[in-house]
Short mmCIF file of C-alpha atoms in Angstrom, two decimals:
data_model
loop_
_atom_site.label_atom_id
_atom_site.label_comp_id
_atom_site.label_asym_id
_atom_site.label_seq_id
_atom_site.Cartn_x
_atom_site.Cartn_y
_atom_site.Cartn_z
CA MET N 1 53.99 15.54 -14.24
CA GLU N 2 55.03 14.46 -10.68
CA LEU N 3 53.14 11.53 -9.43
CA LEU N 4 51.98 11.06 -5.78
CA THR N 5 52.94 7.95 -3.87
CA ILE N 6 49.98 6.07 -2.35
CA GLY N 7 50.70 7.55 1.09
CA ALA N 8 50.63 10.99 -0.08
CA PHE N 9 47.60 10.38 -2.32
CA ALA N 10 45.68 8.94 0.63
CA LYS N 11 46.49 11.82 2.73
CA ALA N 12 45.38 14.31 0.03
CA SER N 13 42.19 12.36 -0.78
CA ARG N 14 41.37 11.34 2.81
CA LEU N 15 41.16 7.75 1.64
CA SER N 16 43.31 5.20 3.51
CA PRO N 17 45.95 3.17 1.46
CA LYS N 18 44.03 0.06 2.30
CA ALA N 19 40.82 1.59 0.53
CA LEU N 20 42.92 2.79 -2.31
CA ARG N 21 44.20 -0.78 -2.91
CA LEU N 22 40.72 -2.05 -2.74
CA TYR N 23 39.30 0.49 -5.24
CA ASP N 24 42.24 -0.35 -7.50
CA GLY N 25 41.32 -4.01 -7.50
CA LEU N 26 37.62 -3.09 -8.25
CA GLY N 27 38.67 -0.69 -11.15
CA LEU N 28 37.10 2.12 -9.39
CA LEU N 29 40.30 4.14 -8.96
CA THR N 30 43.28 2.73 -10.96
CA PRO N 31 46.61 4.29 -10.24
CA ALA N 32 48.29 6.39 -13.00
CA ARG N 33 51.28 4.05 -12.84
CA VAL N 34 52.56 1.02 -10.93
CA ASP N 35 56.31 0.93 -10.38
CA PRO N 36 57.48 -2.45 -12.24
CA VAL N 37 60.16 -3.09 -9.75
CA THR N 38 58.72 -2.10 -6.29
CA GLY N 39 55.00 -2.53 -7.32
CA TYR N 40 54.30 0.83 -5.60
CA ARG N 41 51.15 2.59 -6.75
CA LEU N 42 51.57 6.08 -8.10
CA TYR N 43 48.71 8.44 -8.67
CA ALA N 44 48.38 11.69 -10.67
CA PRO N 45 47.17 14.98 -8.97
CA GLN N 46 44.34 15.11 -11.39
CA GLN N 47 42.91 11.81 -9.90
CA LEU N 48 42.12 13.62 -6.54
CA GLU N 49 38.83 14.91 -7.76
CA ARG N 50 37.56 11.45 -8.61
CA ALA N 51 39.11 10.14 -5.24
CA ARG N 52 37.30 12.64 -3.27
CA LEU N 53 34.07 12.00 -4.97
CA VAL N 54 34.43 8.37 -4.19
CA ALA N 55 35.05 9.27 -0.55
CA TRP N 56 32.00 11.47 -0.26
CA LEU N 57 29.84 8.77 -1.91
CA ARG N 58 31.09 6.12 0.54
CA ARG N 59 30.31 8.44 3.44
CA LEU N 60 26.95 8.71 2.09
CA GLY N 61 26.56 5.04 2.28
CA MET N 62 26.41 4.21 -1.48
CA PRO N 63 27.62 0.79 -2.43
CA LEU N 64 30.72 0.52 -4.49
CA THR N 65 28.79 -0.75 -7.58
CA GLY N 66 26.83 2.40 -7.36
CA ILE N 67 29.76 4.60 -6.86
CA ARG N 68 31.46 3.18 -10.07
CA GLY N 69 28.42 4.09 -12.21
CA VAL N 70 28.18 7.60 -10.64
CA CYS N 71 31.83 8.26 -11.40
CA GLU N 72 31.46 7.27 -15.00
CA LEU N 73 28.52 9.72 -15.71
CA PRO N 74 28.72 13.37 -16.69
CA ALA N 75 28.03 15.68 -13.75
CA PRO N 76 24.31 16.50 -14.48
CA GLU N 77 23.46 12.74 -14.84
CA ALA N 78 25.71 12.01 -11.76
CA ALA N 79 23.74 14.44 -9.74
CA GLN N 80 20.49 12.85 -10.64
CA ALA N 81 21.82 9.39 -9.73
CA VAL N 82 22.84 10.60 -6.31
CA ARG N 83 19.50 12.27 -5.83
CA ALA N 84 17.68 9.10 -6.79
CA PHE N 85 19.88 7.04 -4.42
CA TRP N 86 19.28 9.40 -1.52
CA THR N 87 15.48 9.22 -2.15
CA ARG N 88 15.60 5.51 -1.73
CA VAL N 89 17.65 5.87 1.43
CA GLU N 90 15.11 8.20 2.78
CA ALA N 91 12.28 5.94 2.00
CA ASP N 92 14.10 3.07 3.66
CA THR N 93 14.92 5.22 6.79
CA ALA N 94 11.19 6.34 6.96
CA ALA N 95 10.16 2.72 6.81
CA ARG N 96 12.49 1.60 9.56
CA ARG N 97 11.54 4.59 11.62
CA ASP N 98 7.74 3.59 11.41
CA LEU N 99 8.48 -0.07 12.12
CA ALA N 100 10.53 1.05 15.20
CA SER N 101 7.58 3.24 16.35
CA PHE N 102 5.10 0.39 15.82
CA LEU N 103 7.30 -2.16 17.78
CA VAL N 104 7.64 0.35 20.70
CA ASP N 105 3.82 0.93 20.73
CA HIS N 106 3.13 -2.88 20.21
CA LEU N 107 5.44 -4.03 23.01
CA SER N 108 4.26 -1.27 25.24
CA ARG N 109 0.78 -2.68 24.88
CA LYS N 110 1.92 -6.16 25.98
CA ASP N 111 2.07 -4.91 29.48
CA SER N 112 -0.78 -2.26 29.10
CA PRO N 113 -3.61 -3.90 27.25
CA MET N 114 -5.91 -1.61 25.40
CA THR N 115 -9.05 -0.66 27.28
CA SER N 116 -11.83 -3.05 26.42
CA ASN N 117 -15.09 -1.45 25.56
CA PRO N 118 -17.96 -3.50 26.93
CA THR N 119 -20.46 -1.82 24.61
CA PRO N 120 -20.61 -3.47 21.22
CA LEU N 121 -19.89 -0.87 18.39
CA LYS N 122 -20.74 -0.77 14.83
CA PHE N 123 -20.14 1.36 11.75
CA ARG N 124 -22.57 3.66 9.82
CA TYR N 125 -20.84 4.38 6.56
CA ALA N 126 -20.65 5.61 2.95
CA ALA N 127 -18.27 5.69 0.16
CA LEU N 128 -18.07 7.73 -3.10
CA SER N 129 -15.56 7.91 -5.93
CA ASP N 130 -15.65 10.56 -8.82
CA THR N 131 -13.46 11.00 -11.96
CA GLY N 132 -13.25 14.72 -11.21
CA ARG N 133 -13.24 17.56 -13.82
CA VAL N 134 -9.97 16.89 -15.65
CA ARG N 135 -9.10 13.31 -15.86
CA ALA N 136 -10.50 11.00 -18.58
CA GLY N 137 -10.79 7.84 -16.35
CA ASN N 138 -11.01 7.04 -12.65
CA GLN N 139 -8.13 5.06 -11.09
CA ASP N 140 -9.32 5.50 -7.62
CA THR N 141 -11.27 2.80 -5.58
CA ALA N 142 -13.31 3.56 -2.55
CA TYR N 143 -15.04 0.98 -0.30
CA ALA N 144 -17.15 0.84 2.85
CA GLY N 145 -18.48 -2.19 4.59
CA SER N 146 -19.55 -3.33 7.97
CA ARG N 147 -15.86 -4.14 8.93
CA LEU N 148 -13.64 -2.73 6.32
CA LEU N 149 -13.05 0.87 5.04
CA ALA N 150 -10.60 1.36 2.24
CA VAL N 151 -9.28 3.87 -0.26
CA ALA N 152 -6.89 3.15 -3.03
CA ASP N 153 -5.34 5.62 -5.61
CA GLY N 154 -3.82 3.59 -8.60
CA PHE N 155 -1.25 4.96 -10.89
CA GLY N 156 0.46 3.96 -14.12
CA ALA N 157 -1.19 2.10 -17.12
CA GLY N 158 -2.87 -0.39 -14.79
CA GLY N 159 -3.59 1.95 -11.99
CA ALA N 160 -7.35 1.31 -11.97
CA PRO N 161 -7.24 -2.42 -11.75
CA ALA N 162 -4.18 -2.38 -9.41
CA GLY N 163 -5.98 -0.21 -6.75
CA ALA N 164 -9.12 -2.44 -7.24
CA ALA N 165 -7.20 -5.63 -6.81
CA ALA N 166 -5.59 -4.41 -3.54
CA VAL N 167 -9.00 -3.56 -2.11
CA ASP N 168 -10.61 -6.90 -3.33
CA VAL N 169 -8.04 -8.82 -1.23
CA LEU N 170 -8.90 -6.80 1.85
CA LYS N 171 -12.66 -7.44 1.25
CA ARG N 172 -12.23 -11.03 1.93
CA LEU N 173 -11.39 -10.24 5.55
CA GLU N 174 -14.99 -9.23 6.12
CA THR N 175 -16.11 -12.62 6.00
CA ASP N 176 -13.31 -14.01 8.01
CA SER N 177 -13.44 -14.43 11.72
CA VAL N 178 -10.70 -12.23 13.12
CA PRO N 179 -10.07 -11.81 16.91
CA ALA N 180 -9.37 -8.33 17.93
CA GLY N 181 -6.01 -9.51 19.37
CA GLY N 182 -4.98 -10.69 15.94
CA LEU N 183 -5.95 -7.74 13.86
CA LEU N 184 -2.58 -6.51 12.89
CA GLY N 185 -1.23 -9.97 11.87
CA VAL N 186 -4.16 -10.76 9.76
CA LEU N 187 -3.98 -7.27 8.08
CA GLU N 188 -0.18 -7.61 7.60
CA GLU N 189 -0.70 -11.06 5.72
CA ALA N 190 -3.51 -9.49 3.71
CA ILE N 191 -1.24 -6.64 2.66
CA GLU N 192 1.36 -9.08 1.32
CA ARG N 193 -1.41 -10.74 -0.67
CA ALA N 194 -2.50 -7.35 -1.95
CA ARG N 195 1.02 -6.62 -3.03
CA GLN N 196 1.14 -9.90 -5.05
CA ALA N 197 -2.16 -9.03 -6.58
CA VAL N 198 -0.85 -5.66 -7.68
CA GLY N 199 2.29 -7.38 -9.08
CA GLY N 200 -0.04 -9.70 -11.14
CA VAL N 201 -1.92 -6.73 -12.55
CA ALA N 202 1.32 -4.89 -13.28
CA ALA N 203 2.95 -7.94 -15.03
CA ALA N 204 -0.06 -8.30 -17.32
CA GLY N 205 0.27 -4.63 -18.67
CA PRO N 206 2.63 -2.98 -21.07
CA ALA N 207 4.62 -1.01 -18.46
CA PRO N 208 4.99 -3.12 -15.11
CA GLN N 209 7.53 -0.74 -13.64
CA GLY N 210 5.07 2.07 -13.53
CA VAL N 211 2.07 0.39 -12.10
CA GLY N 212 0.92 0.57 -8.39
CA THR N 213 -1.35 2.02 -5.99
CA THR N 214 -1.69 3.79 -2.64
CA LEU N 215 -3.73 2.05 0.07
CA THR N 216 -5.27 3.34 3.26
CA ALA N 217 -7.79 0.91 5.07
CA MET N 218 -9.12 0.14 8.41
CA LEU N 219 -10.31 -3.25 9.52
CA TRP N 220 -12.64 -3.37 12.55
CA ALA N 221 -13.20 -5.96 15.30
CA GLY N 222 -14.84 -5.45 18.56
CA SER N 223 -13.84 -2.03 19.76
CA GLN N 224 -10.52 -1.86 17.89
CA LEU N 225 -9.47 -0.75 14.45
CA ALA N 226 -6.38 -1.93 12.68
CA LEU N 227 -5.12 0.82 10.25
CA VAL N 228 -2.91 0.13 7.22
CA HIS N 229 -1.41 2.93 5.10
CA ILE N 230 0.98 3.21 2.30
CA GLY N 231 1.27 6.20 -0.05
CA ASP N 232 -0.38 9.55 0.06
CA SER N 233 -4.04 8.68 0.52
CA ARG N 234 -5.09 9.76 3.99
CA ALA N 235 -7.12 8.88 7.12
CA TYR N 236 -8.65 11.48 9.54
CA LEU N 237 -10.40 11.26 12.69
CA LEU N 238 -12.92 13.63 14.20
CA ARG N 239 -13.30 12.95 17.93
CA ASP N 240 -14.71 15.29 20.61
CA GLY N 241 -14.78 18.19 18.18
CA GLU N 242 -11.06 17.86 17.22
CA PHE N 243 -10.14 16.78 13.68
CA PHE N 244 -6.71 15.42 12.92
CA GLN N 245 -4.76 13.44 10.37
CA ILE N 246 -3.78 9.87 11.67
CA THR N 247 -1.69 8.76 8.71
CA HIS N 248 1.60 10.07 7.44
CA ASP N 249 2.18 10.74 3.73
CA HIS N 250 4.90 8.71 2.04
CA THR N 251 6.01 11.25 -0.34
CA LEU N 252 9.37 12.99 -1.13
CA VAL N 253 7.93 16.33 -0.05
CA GLN N 254 6.66 15.17 3.36
CA SER N 255 10.09 13.64 3.97
CA MET N 256 11.57 17.04 3.24
CA VAL N 257 9.14 18.65 5.76
CA ASP N 258 10.09 15.99 8.38
CA GLU N 259 13.74 16.93 8.01
CA GLY N 260 12.99 20.56 8.27
CA ARG N 261 14.24 21.36 4.80
CA ILE N 262 10.87 22.95 3.74
CA SER N 263 7.89 24.16 5.72
CA PRO N 264 4.39 22.57 5.54
CA ASP N 265 3.20 25.77 3.60
CA GLU N 266 5.97 25.26 0.96
CA ALA N 267 5.02 21.58 0.70
CA THR N 268 1.51 22.29 -0.60
CA SER N 269 2.90 24.11 -3.61
CA HIS N 270 6.02 22.05 -4.18
CA PRO N 271 6.36 20.80 -7.80
CA GLN N 272 7.25 17.28 -6.46
CA ARG N 273 4.39 17.11 -3.98
CA ALA N 274 2.90 14.02 -5.68
CA LEU N 275 6.08 12.05 -5.84
CA LEU N 276 5.70 8.92 -3.69
CA ILE N 277 8.58 7.31 -1.92
CA ARG N 278 6.38 4.31 -0.85
CA ALA N 279 3.41 2.52 -2.59
CA LEU N 280 2.13 -0.84 -3.32
CA ALA N 281 3.80 -1.62 -6.63
CA GLY N 282 4.61 -4.56 -8.93
CA GLU N 283 8.17 -4.21 -7.76
CA GLY N 284 9.94 -3.57 -4.54
CA ASP N 285 8.89 -4.37 -1.02
CA ALA N 286 8.03 -0.90 0.54
CA ALA N 287 6.62 -1.37 3.93
CA ALA N 288 3.11 -0.38 4.91
CA ASP N 289 2.38 1.49 8.23
CA LEU N 290 0.27 -0.69 10.58
CA ARG N 291 -1.44 0.74 13.72
CA LEU N 292 -4.05 -0.46 16.20
CA ARG N 293 -6.58 2.09 17.67
CA ASP N 294 -9.23 2.04 20.10
CA ALA N 295 -12.69 3.00 18.60
CA ARG N 296 -15.16 5.24 20.44
CA ALA N 297 -18.82 5.62 20.02
CA GLY N 298 -19.03 9.19 18.61
CA ASP N 299 -15.95 8.95 16.50
CA ARG N 300 -16.06 9.92 12.77
CA TYR N 301 -13.39 8.55 10.40
CA LEU N 302 -12.59 10.09 6.99
CA LEU N 303 -10.52 8.21 4.36
CA CYS N 304 -9.70 9.88 1.15
CA SER N 305 -7.44 10.08 -2.03
CA ASP N 306 -5.20 13.01 -2.54
CA GLY N 307 -7.81 14.33 -5.07
CA LEU N 308 -9.42 15.74 -1.99
CA SER N 309 -6.66 16.45 0.57
CA ALA N 310 -4.41 18.10 -2.12
CA VAL N 311 -7.12 20.17 -3.56
CA VAL N 312 -9.32 21.24 -0.64
CA PRO N 313 -7.92 23.24 2.33
CA ALA N 314 -7.81 21.27 5.62
CA GLY N 315 -10.09 23.76 7.29
CA ASP N 316 -12.75 23.16 4.65
CA ILE N 317 -12.43 19.50 4.92
CA GLN N 318 -12.73 19.80 8.75
CA GLN N 319 -15.88 22.01 8.50
CA THR N 320 -17.59 19.62 6.00
CA VAL N 321 -16.83 16.52 7.97
CA THR N 322 -18.08 18.16 11.31
CA ALA N 323 -21.15 19.69 9.82
CA ALA N 324 -22.37 16.79 7.73
CA GLY N 325 -25.42 15.01 9.28
CA ASP N 326 -24.48 11.58 8.12
CA PRO N 327 -21.72 9.87 6.21
CA ASP N 328 -23.67 9.77 2.86
CA ALA N 329 -24.13 13.56 3.07
CA ALA N 330 -20.47 13.97 4.11
CA VAL N 331 -18.89 12.07 1.09
CA ARG N 332 -21.15 13.85 -1.33
CA GLU N 333 -20.25 17.37 -0.10
CA LEU N 334 -16.59 16.50 0.12
CA VAL N 335 -16.51 15.28 -3.53
CA ALA N 336 -18.34 18.35 -4.57
CA LEU N 337 -15.82 20.54 -2.70
CA ALA N 338 -13.10 18.92 -4.78
CA ASN N 339 -14.82 19.51 -7.99
CA ARG N 340 -15.75 23.12 -7.18
CA SER N 341 -12.07 23.57 -6.55
CA GLY N 342 -11.44 22.54 -10.09
CA GLY N 343 -11.44 18.69 -9.80
CA PRO N 344 -7.87 18.14 -11.20
CA ASP N 345 -7.76 14.69 -9.99
CA ASN N 346 -9.95 11.63 -9.23
CA VAL N 347 -11.45 12.04 -5.81
CA SER N 348 -12.45 9.44 -3.40
CA CYS N 349 -13.95 9.58 0.13
CA VAL N 350 -15.15 7.17 2.77
CA VAL N 351 -16.80 8.30 5.82
CA ALA N 352 -17.67 6.13 8.94
CA ASP N 353 -19.39 6.96 12.14
CA VAL N 354 -18.66 4.68 15.21
CA LEU N 355 -21.96 3.86 17.02
CA GLU N 356 -23.06 1.87 19.90
CA GLN N 357 -25.14 -1.36 18.63
CA GLN N 358 -28.58 0.07 19.84
CA GLU N 359 -28.06 3.40 17.83
CA ARG N 360 -29.90 3.67 14.62
#
């Protein structure tokens, strides 16, 4: 068998001689033979396939330790490892994209303050959570108070207490004095405490790696609302007859839609539509989305778990939210809609109307 010099092998594999020497030192791509006199590295043509795989994985951005592991796996398992790595990359990219968007918005507002509303505002609200028609227990948590709205959808062996722990942390903010200008900072600190609380719940259970929760919440001060969101629970706004989603799902399928790999219609029936790429969990530090919004009298907000949004068509949700006379009627009808559609999951809804203080 004729061996290739390091120069010829570098050219064929599209790896530089410097990279080949590095990979040799790491045990990632060991030469077939090293000349005992000259010290020249010689490679077998059969090593080209592994070398090209290393080059591809490096261009993908995979660290060398990860590449070594992938190269030692059979092809089907190697494919799964690459898929898992890229899912993590997409999640990190989405988190940085959202952070950049927040910073652009936040810094823009430094020079253009949000319009202050001289009229004091308040919430009229209702919350309802239901087990559904299929699940044995309810891992959702729904809460509505005078300053806080929240929905959490727990998962794993400790999903129910994880979701409840996250919401309990936020509840403490209702009794704190929070200036409108400091809403985002206060909420960001609370999310970190909520993450720690979820971690405590996970650590106390039998399977800590599989425990976590989604969280979508709004904290109100003056005429401003701070929105925090992580996972696939959702927040919607009905304003001036228009109904639209104001959160972005942190799921693998949504990232595929964002990249144009599948259509929104295909996403609704995709087998991995419930696979989260971000959540509050006992491990990891996935970032939550933070936004600051102006509230207006006449607005109606809906927060819900995917037990509603993944089961009931968006048009039916809009029609119900629009037609319901008050928040209590709205949450009851929305839960009923989910159950009439089979109720395959726990379902939770919070509906809140923004009113002027003198309204009843």
